[in-house]
GROMACS .gro file of C-alpha atoms in nm:
model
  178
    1UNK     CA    1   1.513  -2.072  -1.007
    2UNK     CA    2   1.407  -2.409  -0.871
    3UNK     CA    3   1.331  -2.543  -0.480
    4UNK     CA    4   1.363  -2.878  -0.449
    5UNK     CA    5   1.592  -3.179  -0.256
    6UNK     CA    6   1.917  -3.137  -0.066
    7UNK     CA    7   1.957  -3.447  -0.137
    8UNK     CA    8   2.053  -3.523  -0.522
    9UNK     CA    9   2.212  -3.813  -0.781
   10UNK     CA   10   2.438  -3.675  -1.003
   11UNK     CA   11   2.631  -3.805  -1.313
   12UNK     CA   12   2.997  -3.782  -1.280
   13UNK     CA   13   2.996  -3.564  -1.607
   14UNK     CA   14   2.722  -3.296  -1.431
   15UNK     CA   15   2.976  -3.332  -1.127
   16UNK     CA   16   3.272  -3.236  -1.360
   17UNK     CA   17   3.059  -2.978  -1.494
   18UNK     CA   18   3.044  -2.775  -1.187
   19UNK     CA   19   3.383  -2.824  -1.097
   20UNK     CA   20   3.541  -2.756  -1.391
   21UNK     CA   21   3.318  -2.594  -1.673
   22UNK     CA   22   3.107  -2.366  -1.503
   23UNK     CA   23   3.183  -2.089  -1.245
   24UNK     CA   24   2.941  -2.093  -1.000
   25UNK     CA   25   3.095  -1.877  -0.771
   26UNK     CA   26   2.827  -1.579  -0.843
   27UNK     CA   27   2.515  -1.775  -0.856
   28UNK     CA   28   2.589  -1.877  -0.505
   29UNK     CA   29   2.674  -1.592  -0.360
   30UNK     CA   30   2.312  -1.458  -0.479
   31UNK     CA   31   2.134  -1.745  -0.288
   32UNK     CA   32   2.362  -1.753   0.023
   33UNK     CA   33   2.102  -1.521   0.215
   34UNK     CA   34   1.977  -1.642   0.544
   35UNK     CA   35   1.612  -1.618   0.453
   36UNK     CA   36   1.688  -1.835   0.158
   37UNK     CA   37   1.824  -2.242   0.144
   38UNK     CA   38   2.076  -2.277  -0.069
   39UNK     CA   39   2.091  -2.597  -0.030
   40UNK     CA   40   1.798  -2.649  -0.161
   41UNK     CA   41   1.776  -2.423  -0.478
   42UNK     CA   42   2.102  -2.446  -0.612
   43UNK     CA   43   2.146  -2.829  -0.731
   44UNK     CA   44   1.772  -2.842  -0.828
   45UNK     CA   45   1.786  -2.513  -1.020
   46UNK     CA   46   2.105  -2.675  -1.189
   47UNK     CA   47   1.896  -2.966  -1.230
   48UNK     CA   48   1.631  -2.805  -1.436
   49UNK     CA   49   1.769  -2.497  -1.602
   50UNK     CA   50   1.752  -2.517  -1.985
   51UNK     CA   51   2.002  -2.200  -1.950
   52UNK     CA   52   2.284  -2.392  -1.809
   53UNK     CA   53   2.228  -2.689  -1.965
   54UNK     CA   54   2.367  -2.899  -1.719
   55UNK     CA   55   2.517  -3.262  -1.840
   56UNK     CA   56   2.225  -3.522  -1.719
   57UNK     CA   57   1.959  -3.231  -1.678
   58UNK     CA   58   1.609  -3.284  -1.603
   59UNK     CA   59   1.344  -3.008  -1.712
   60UNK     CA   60   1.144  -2.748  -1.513
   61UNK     CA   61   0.844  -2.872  -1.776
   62UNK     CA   62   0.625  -3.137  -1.490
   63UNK     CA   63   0.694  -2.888  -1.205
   64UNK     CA   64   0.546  -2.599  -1.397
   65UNK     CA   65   0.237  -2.855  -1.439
   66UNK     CA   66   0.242  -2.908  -1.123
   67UNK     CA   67   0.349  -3.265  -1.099
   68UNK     CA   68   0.654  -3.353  -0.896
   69UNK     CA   69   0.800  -3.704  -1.005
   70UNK     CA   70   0.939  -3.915  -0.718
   71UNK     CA   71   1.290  -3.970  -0.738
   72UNK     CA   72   1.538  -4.250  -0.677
   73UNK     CA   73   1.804  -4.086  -0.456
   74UNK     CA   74   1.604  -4.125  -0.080
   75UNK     CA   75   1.379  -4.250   0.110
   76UNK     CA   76   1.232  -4.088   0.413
   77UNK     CA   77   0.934  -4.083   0.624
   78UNK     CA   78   0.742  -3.793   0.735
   79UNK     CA   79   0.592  -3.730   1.029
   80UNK     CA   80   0.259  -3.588   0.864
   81UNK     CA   81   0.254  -3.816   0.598
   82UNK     CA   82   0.285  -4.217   0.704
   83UNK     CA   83   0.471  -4.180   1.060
   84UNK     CA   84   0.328  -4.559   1.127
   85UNK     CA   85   0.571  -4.663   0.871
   86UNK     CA   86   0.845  -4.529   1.115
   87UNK     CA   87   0.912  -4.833   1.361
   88UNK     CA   88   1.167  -4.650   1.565
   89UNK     CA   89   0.895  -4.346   1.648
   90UNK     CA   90   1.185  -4.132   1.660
   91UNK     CA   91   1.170  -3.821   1.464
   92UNK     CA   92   1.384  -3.525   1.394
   93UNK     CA   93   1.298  -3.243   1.207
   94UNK     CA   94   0.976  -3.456   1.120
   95UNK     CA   95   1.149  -3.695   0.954
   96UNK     CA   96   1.180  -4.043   1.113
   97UNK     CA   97   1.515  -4.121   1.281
   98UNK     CA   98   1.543  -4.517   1.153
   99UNK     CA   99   1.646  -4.744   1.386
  100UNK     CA  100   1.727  -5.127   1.374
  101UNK     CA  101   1.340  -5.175   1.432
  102UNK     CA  102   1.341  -5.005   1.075
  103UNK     CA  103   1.601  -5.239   0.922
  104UNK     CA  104   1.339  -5.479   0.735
  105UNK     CA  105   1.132  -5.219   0.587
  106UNK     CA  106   1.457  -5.067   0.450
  107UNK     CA  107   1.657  -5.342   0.333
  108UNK     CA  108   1.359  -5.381   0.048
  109UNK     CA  109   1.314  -5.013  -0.041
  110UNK     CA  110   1.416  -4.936  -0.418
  111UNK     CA  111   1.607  -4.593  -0.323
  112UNK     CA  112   1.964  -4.497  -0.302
  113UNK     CA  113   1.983  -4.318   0.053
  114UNK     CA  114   1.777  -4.378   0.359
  115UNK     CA  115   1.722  -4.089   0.518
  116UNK     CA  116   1.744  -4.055   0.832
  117UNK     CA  117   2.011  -4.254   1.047
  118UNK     CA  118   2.195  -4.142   1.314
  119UNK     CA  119   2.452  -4.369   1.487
  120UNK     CA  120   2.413  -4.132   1.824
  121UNK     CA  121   2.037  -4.271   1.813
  122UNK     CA  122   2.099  -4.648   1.727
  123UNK     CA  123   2.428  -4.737   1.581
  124UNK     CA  124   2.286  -5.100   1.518
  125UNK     CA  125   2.093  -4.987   1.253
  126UNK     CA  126   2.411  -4.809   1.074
  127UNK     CA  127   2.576  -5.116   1.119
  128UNK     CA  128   2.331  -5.367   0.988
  129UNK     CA  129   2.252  -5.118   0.666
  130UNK     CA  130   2.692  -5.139   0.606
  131UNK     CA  131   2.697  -5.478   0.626
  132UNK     CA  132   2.373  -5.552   0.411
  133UNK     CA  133   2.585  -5.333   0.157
  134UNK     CA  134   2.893  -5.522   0.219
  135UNK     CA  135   2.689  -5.900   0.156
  136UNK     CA  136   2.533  -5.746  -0.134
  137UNK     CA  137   2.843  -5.601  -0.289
  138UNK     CA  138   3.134  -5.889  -0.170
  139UNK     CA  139   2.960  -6.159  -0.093
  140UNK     CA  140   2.695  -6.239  -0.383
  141UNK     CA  141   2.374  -6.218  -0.153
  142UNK     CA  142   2.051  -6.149  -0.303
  143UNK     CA  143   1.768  -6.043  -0.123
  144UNK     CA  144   1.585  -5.943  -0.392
  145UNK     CA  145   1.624  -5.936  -0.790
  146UNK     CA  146   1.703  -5.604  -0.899
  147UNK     CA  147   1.468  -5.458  -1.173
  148UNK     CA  148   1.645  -5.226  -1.365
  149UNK     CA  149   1.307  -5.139  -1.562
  150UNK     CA  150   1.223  -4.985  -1.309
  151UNK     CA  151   1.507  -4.752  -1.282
  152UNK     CA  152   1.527  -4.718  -1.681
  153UNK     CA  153   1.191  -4.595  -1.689
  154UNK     CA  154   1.214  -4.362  -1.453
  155UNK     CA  155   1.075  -4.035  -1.621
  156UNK     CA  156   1.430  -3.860  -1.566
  157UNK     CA  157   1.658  -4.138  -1.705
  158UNK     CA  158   1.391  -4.130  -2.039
  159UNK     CA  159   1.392  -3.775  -2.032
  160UNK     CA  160   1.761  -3.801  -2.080
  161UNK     CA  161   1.828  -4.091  -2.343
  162UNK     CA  162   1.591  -3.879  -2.536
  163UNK     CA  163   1.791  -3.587  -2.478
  164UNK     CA  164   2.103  -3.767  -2.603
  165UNK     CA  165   1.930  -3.949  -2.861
  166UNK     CA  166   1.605  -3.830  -2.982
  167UNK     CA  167   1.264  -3.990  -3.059
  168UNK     CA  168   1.034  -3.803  -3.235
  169UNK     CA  169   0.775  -4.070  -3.053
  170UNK     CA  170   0.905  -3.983  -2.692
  171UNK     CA  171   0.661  -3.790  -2.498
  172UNK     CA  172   0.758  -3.606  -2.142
  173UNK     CA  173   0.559  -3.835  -1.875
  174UNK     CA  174   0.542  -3.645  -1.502
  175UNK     CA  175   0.282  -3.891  -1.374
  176UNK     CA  176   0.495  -4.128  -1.207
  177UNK     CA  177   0.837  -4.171  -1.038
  178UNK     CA  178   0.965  -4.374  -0.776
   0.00000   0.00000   0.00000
């Protein structure tokens, strides 16, 4: 068993995989007791569990060195860790609530999710991050290049293209991650 994210990035063949492959119907009734979060054991215990073998699986090998690699899917600020990153100075659940005041910091961050935004707090800043998306996606613009290097050597996606075709020169890294 794993703890980890709620949050998670999944390939559309490990999404497939749990819908229509595996039956996971046990394995969650097991960790749907109120002392324990489901929601976060079961997708990173899919995530790392050599057992299951879950299409675009990590490993449980950094953890149990006890390095944690960053990951791509969010973003978030804590209120223990940099909370003068967090321009809003709203927090819930110690986790900054971003606001519009927020908006330049996140329009340059390299992750997939910003976490937190709540449109009861400050809908401007919902609405600036869909339209940033909607310029970026319809309309050509280009705040900044887009380095996929830095997603492709991510230790995850290597972990994985040596999974599916393997180097006898790859070696595990779990120093580094975004």
């Amino acid at each position: 068993m794993a703890r980890g994210a709620v949050h998670a990035s999944l390939s559309r063949a490990a999404v497939d995989w749990m819908v229509n492959t595996v039956d996971l119907t046990k394995l969650l009734e097991q960790l749907n007791i109120p002392r324990l979060g489901v929601d976060e054991v079961l997708l990173p215990t899919l995530q790392v569990s050599e057992a299951l073998d879950m299409p675009g699986r990590f490993t449980a090998a950094c953890v149990k060195k006890g390095n944690v690699t960053g990951f791509i899917t969010r973003v978030e600020i804590w209120q223990y860790q940099k909370k003068e990153l967090c321009f809003s100075a709203n927090f819930r659940h110690s986790v900054c609530v971003f606001g519009v005041e927020d908006f330049p910091w996140l329009s340059n961050q390299l992750k997939l999710v910003a976490n937190k935004m709540m449109p009861s707090f400050d809908y401007s800043a919902v609405d600036c991050m869909h339209e940033l998306l909607f310029n970026r996606t319809h309309l050509g613009q280009v705040n900044n290049d887009l380095h996929l290097f830095l997603y492709e050597s991510q230790p995850y996606v290597r972990y994985h293209k040596n999974r599916t075709n393997p180097d006898r020169n790859y070696t595990l890294d779990c120093s580094y991650g975004l």
